Coordinates of N, CA and C in Angstrom, one line a residue:
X1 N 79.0 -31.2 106.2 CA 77.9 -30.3 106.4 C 77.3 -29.9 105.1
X2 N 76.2 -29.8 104.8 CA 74.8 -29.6 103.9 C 74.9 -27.9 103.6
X3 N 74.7 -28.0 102.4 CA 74.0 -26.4 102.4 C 72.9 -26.1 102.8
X4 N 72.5 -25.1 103.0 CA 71.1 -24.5 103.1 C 70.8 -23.9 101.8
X5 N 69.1 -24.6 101.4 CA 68.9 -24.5 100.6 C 67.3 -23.3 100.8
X6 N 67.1 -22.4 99.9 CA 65.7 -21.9 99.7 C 64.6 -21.6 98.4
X7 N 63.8 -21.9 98.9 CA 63.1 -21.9 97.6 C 62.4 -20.5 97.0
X8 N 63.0 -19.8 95.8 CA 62.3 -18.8 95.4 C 61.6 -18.7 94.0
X9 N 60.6 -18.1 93.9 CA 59.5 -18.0 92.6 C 60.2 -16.9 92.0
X10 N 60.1 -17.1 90.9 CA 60.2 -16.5 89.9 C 59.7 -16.2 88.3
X11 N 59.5 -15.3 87.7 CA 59.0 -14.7 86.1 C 59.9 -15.6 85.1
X12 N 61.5 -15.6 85.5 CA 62.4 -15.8 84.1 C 63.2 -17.1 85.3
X13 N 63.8 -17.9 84.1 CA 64.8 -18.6 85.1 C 66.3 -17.4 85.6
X14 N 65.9 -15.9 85.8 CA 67.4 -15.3 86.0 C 67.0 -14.2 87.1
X15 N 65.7 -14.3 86.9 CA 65.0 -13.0 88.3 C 64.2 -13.7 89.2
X16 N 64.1 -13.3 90.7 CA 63.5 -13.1 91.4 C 62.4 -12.3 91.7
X17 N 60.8 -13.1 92.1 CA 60.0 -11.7 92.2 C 59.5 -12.3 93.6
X18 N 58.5 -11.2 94.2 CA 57.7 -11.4 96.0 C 56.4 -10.9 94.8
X19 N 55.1 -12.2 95.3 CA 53.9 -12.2 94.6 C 54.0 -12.6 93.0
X20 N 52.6 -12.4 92.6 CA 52.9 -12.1 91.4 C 52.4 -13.9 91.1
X21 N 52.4 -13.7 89.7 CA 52.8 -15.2 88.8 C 53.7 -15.7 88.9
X22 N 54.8 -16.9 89.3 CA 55.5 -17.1 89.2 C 56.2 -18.4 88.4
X23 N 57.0 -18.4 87.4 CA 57.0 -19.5 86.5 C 57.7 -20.2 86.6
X24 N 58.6 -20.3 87.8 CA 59.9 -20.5 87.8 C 60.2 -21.2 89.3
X25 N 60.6 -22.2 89.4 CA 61.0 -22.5 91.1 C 62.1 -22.3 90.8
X26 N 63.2 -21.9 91.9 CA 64.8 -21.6 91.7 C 65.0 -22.4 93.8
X27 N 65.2 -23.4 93.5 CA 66.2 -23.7 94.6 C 67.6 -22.8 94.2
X28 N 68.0 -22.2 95.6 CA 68.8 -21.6 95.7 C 69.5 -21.6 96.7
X29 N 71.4 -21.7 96.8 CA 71.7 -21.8 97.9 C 72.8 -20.9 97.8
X30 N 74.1 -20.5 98.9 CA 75.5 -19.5 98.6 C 76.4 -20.9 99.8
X31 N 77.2 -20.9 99.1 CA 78.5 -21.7 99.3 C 79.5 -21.2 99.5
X32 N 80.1 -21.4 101.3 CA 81.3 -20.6 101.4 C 83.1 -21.1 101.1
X33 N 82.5 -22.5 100.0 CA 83.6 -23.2 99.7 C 84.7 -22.0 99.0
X34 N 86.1 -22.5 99.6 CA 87.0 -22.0 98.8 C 88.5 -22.7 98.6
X35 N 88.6 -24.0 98.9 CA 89.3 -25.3 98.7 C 88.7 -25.8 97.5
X36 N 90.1 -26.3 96.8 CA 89.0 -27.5 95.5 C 87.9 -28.2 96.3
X37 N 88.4 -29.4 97.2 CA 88.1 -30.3 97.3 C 86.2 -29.7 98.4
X38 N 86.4 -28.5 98.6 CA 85.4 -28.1 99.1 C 83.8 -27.9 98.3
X39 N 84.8 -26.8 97.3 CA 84.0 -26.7 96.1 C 83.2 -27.4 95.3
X40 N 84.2 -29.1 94.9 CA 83.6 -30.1 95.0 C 82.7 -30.7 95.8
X41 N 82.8 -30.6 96.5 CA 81.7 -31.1 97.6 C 80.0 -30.6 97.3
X42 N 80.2 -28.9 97.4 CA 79.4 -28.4 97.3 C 78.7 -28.0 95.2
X43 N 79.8 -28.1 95.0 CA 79.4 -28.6 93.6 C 78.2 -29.6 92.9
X44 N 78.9 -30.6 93.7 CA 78.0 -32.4 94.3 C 76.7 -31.9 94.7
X45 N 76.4 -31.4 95.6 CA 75.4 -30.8 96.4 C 74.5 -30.6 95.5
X46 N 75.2 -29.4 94.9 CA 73.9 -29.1 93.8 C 73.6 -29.3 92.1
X47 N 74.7 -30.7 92.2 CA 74.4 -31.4 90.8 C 73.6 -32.2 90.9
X48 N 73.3 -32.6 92.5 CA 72.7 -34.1 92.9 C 71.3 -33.3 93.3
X49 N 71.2 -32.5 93.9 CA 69.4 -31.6 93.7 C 68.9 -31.4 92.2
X50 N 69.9 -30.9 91.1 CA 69.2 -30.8 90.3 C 68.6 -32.0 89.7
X51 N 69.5 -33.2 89.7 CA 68.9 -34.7 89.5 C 68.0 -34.7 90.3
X52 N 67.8 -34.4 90.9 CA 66.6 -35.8 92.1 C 65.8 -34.5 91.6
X53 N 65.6 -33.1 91.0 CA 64.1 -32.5 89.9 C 64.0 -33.3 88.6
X54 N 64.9 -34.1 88.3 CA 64.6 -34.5 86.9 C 62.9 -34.6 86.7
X55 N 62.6 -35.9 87.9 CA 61.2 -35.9 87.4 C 60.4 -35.4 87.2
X56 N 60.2 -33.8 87.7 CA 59.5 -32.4 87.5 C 59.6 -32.1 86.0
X57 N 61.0 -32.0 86.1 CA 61.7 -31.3 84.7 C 61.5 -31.8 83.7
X58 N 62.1 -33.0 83.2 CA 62.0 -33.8 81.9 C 60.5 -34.1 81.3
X59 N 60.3 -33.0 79.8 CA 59.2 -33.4 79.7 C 59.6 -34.1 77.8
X60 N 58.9 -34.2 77.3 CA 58.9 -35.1 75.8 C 60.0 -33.6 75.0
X61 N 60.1 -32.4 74.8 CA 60.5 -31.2 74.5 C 62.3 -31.5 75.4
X62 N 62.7 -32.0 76.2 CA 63.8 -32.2 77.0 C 65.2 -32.6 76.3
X63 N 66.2 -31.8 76.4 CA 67.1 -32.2 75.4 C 68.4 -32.3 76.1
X64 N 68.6 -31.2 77.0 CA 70.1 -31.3 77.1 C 69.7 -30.6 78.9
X65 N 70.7 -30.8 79.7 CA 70.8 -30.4 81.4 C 72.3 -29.5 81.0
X66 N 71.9 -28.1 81.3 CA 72.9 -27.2 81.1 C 73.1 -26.4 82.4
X67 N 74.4 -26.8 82.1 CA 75.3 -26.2 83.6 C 75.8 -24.4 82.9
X68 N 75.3 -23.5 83.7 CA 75.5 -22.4 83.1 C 76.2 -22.0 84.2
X69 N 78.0 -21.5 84.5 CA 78.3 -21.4 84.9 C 78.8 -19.5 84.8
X70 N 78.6 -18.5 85.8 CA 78.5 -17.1 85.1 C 79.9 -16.7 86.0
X71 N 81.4 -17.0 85.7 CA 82.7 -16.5 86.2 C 82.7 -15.2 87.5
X72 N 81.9 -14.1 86.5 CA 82.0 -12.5 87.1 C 81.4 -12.4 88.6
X73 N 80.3 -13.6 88.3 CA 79.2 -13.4 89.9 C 79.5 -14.7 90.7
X74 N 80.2 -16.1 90.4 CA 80.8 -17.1 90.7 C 79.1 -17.5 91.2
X75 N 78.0 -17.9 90.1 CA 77.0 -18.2 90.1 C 76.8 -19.5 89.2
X76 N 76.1 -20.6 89.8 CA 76.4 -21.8 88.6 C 74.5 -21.8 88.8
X77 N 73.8 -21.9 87.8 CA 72.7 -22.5 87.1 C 72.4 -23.4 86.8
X78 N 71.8 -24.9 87.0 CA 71.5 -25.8 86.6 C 69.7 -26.0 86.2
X79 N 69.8 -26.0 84.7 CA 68.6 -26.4 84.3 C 68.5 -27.6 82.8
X80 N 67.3 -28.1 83.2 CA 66.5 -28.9 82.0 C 66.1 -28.1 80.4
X81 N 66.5 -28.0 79.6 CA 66.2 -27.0 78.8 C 65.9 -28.1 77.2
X82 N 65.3 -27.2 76.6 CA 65.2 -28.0 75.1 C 66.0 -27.9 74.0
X83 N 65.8 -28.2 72.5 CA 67.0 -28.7 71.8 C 67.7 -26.8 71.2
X84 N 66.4 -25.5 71.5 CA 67.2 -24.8 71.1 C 67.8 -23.9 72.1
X85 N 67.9 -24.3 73.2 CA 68.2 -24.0 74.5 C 67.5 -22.5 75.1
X86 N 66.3 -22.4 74.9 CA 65.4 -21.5 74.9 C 64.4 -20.9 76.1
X87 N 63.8 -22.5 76.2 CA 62.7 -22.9 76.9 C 63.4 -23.9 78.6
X88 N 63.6 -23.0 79.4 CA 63.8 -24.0 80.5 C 62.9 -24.6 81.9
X89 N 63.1 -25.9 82.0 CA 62.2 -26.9 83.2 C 61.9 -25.8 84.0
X90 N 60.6 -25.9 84.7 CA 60.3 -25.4 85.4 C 61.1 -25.3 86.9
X91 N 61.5 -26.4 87.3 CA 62.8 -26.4 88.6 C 64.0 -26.1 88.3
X92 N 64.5 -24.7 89.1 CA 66.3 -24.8 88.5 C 66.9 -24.7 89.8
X93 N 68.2 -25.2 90.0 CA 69.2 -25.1 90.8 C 69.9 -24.0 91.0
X94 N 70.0 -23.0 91.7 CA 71.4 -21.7 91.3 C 72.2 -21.7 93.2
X95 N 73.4 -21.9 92.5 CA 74.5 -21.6 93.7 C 75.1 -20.4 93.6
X96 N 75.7 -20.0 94.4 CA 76.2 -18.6 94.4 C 77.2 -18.5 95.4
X97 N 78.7 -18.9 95.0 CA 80.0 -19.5 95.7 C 80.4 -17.8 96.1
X98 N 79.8 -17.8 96.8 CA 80.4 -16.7 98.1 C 81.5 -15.7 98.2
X99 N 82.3 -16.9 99.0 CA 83.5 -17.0 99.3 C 84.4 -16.2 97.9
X100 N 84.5 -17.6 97.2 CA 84.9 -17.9 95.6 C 84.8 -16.5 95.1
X101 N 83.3 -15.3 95.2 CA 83.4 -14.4 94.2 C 84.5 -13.2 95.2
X102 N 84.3 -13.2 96.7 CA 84.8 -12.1 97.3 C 86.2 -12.5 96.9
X103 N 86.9 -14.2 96.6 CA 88.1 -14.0 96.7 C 89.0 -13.6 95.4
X104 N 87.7 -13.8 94.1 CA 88.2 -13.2 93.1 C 88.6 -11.8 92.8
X105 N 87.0 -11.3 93.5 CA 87.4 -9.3 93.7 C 88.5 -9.2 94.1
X106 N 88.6 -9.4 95.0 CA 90.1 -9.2 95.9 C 91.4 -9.1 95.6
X107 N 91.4 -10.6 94.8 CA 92.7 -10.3 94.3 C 93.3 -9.7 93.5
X108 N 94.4 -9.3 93.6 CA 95.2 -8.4 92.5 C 95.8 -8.7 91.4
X109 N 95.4 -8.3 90.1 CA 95.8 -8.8 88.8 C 96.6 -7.9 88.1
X110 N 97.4 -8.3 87.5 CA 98.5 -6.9 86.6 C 97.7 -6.4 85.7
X111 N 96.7 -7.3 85.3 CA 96.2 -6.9 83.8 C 94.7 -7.7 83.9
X112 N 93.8 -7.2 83.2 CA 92.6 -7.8 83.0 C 92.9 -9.2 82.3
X113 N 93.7 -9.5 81.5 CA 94.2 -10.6 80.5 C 94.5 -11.6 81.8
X114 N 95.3 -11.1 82.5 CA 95.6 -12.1 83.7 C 94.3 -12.6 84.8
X115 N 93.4 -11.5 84.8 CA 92.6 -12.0 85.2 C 91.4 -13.1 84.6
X116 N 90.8 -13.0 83.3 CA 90.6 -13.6 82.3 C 90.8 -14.5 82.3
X117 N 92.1 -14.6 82.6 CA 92.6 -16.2 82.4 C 92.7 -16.7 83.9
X118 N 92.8 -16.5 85.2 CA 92.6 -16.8 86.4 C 90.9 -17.7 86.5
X119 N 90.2 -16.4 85.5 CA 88.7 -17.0 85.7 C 88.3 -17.9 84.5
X120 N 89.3 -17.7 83.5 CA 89.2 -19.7 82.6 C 89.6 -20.6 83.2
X121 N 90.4 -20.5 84.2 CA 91.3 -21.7 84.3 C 90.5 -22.5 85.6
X122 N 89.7 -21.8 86.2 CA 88.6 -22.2 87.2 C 87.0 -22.5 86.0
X123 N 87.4 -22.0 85.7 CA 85.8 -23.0 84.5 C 86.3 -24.2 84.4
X124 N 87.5 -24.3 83.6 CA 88.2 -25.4 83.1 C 87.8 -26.6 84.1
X125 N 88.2 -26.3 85.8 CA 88.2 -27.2 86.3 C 86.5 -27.6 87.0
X126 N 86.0 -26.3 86.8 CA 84.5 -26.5 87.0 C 83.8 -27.7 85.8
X127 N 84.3 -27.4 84.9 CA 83.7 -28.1 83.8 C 84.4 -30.0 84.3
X128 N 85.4 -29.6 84.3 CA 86.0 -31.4 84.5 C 84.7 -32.1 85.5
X129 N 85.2 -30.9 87.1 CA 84.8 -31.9 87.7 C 83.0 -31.8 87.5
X130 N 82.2 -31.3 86.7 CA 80.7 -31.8 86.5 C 80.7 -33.0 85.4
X131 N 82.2 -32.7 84.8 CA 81.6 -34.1 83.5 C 82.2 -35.3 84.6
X132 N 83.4 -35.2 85.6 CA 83.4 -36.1 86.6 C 82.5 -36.7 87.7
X133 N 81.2 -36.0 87.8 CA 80.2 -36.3 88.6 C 79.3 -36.7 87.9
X134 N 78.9 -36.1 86.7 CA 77.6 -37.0 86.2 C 77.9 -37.9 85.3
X135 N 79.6 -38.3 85.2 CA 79.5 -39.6 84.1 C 79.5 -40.4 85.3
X136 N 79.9 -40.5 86.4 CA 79.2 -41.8 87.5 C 77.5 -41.5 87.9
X137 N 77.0 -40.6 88.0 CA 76.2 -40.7 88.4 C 74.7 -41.5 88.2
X138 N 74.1 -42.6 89.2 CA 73.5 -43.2 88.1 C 71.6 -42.2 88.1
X139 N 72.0 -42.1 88.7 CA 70.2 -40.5 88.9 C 70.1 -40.0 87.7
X140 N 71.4 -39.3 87.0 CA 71.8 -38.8 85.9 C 71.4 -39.6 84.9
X141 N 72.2 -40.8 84.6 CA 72.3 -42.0 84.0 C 70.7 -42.5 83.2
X142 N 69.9 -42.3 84.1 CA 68.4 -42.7 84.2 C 67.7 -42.0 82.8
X143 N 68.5 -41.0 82.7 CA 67.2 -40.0 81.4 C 68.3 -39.9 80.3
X144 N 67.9 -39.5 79.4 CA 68.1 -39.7 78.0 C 68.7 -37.9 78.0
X145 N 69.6 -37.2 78.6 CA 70.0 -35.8 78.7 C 71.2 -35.7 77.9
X146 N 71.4 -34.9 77.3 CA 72.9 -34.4 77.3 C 73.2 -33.3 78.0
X147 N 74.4 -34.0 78.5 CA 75.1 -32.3 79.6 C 75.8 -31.3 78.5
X148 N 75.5 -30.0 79.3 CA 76.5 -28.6 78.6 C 76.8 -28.3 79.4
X149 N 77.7 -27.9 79.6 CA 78.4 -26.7 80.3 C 78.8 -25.2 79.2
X150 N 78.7 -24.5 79.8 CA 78.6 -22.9 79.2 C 79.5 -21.8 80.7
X151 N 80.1 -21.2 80.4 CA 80.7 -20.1 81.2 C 80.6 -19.1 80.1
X152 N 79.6 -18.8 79.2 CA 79.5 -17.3 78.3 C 78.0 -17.5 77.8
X153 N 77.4 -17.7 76.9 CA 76.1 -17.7 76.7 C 76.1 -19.2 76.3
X154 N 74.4 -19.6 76.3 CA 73.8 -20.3 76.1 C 74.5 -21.3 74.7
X155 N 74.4 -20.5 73.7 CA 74.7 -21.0 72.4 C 76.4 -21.3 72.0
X156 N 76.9 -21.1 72.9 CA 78.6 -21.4 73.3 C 78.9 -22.5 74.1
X157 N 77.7 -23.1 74.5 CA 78.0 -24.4 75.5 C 78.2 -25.6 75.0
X158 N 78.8 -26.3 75.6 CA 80.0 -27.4 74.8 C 79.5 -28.6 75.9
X159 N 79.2 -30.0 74.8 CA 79.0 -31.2 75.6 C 80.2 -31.6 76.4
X160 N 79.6 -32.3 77.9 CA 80.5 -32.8 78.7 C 81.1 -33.6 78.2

């Protein structure tokens, strides 16, 4: 089964607005994965939408496809961005794992440290499995990108 996906306008690739100018497409979906192998799935989902915008996205300025992954809100980002990671494609991808964030609230941690490290050790494998999906992928394959992945700011993101 497919996510449902919607399309909203937006000022920044990180707000939402109704009217207005809008500069920004944000396909957007929420995923009630909370199995690896689910996650993955839906992971898939919206690594493979952000490819099939490449052609929108990729302009001569195109440098790197950065996966911004935000732990606190279990929100992943996928955009086209340039070499000072500044300026992003006009189409972006944003999921928002549901499930995943209610099951993090929830749980109970002795220590914030323990929590911290609950929510590295799920980057960790967030990060594997996107460098495991788009080193097969051949959609990907097609453009001249480098992947990032980031779970803290922009200028902390690390090639796949």
């Amino acid at each position: 089964m497919g996510l449902i996906w919607k399309l909203d306008h937006s000022t920044s690739p990180f707000e939402e607005v109704t009217g207005g100018v809008a500069e920004y497409e944000v396909h957007s979906t929420e995923s009630p994965a909370l199995s690896s192998d689910d996650i993955y799935q839906d992971l898939a989902e919206n690594l493979e939408r952000a490819v099939s915008k490449f052609n929108q996205n990729v302009n001569d300025t195109s440098r790197f496809f950065l996966i911004h992954w935000e732990p606190l809100a279990s929100t992943l980002t996928l955009s086209v961005t340039d070499d000072q990671r500044e300026n992003d494609s006009r189409v972006l991808v944003r999921c928002h794992f549901t499930a995943l964030e209610k099951q993090l609230q929830e749980s109970e941690y002795e220590s914030d440290s323990e929590k911290q490290a609950a929510l590295g050790m799920f980057s960790e494998d967030l990060h594997f499995w996107c460098k495991e999906f788009l080193s097969t992928d051949q959609g990907f394959s097609q453009f001249s990108l480098i992947a990032l992945f980031t779970d803290s700011t922009r200028d902390r993101a690390v090639i796949l």
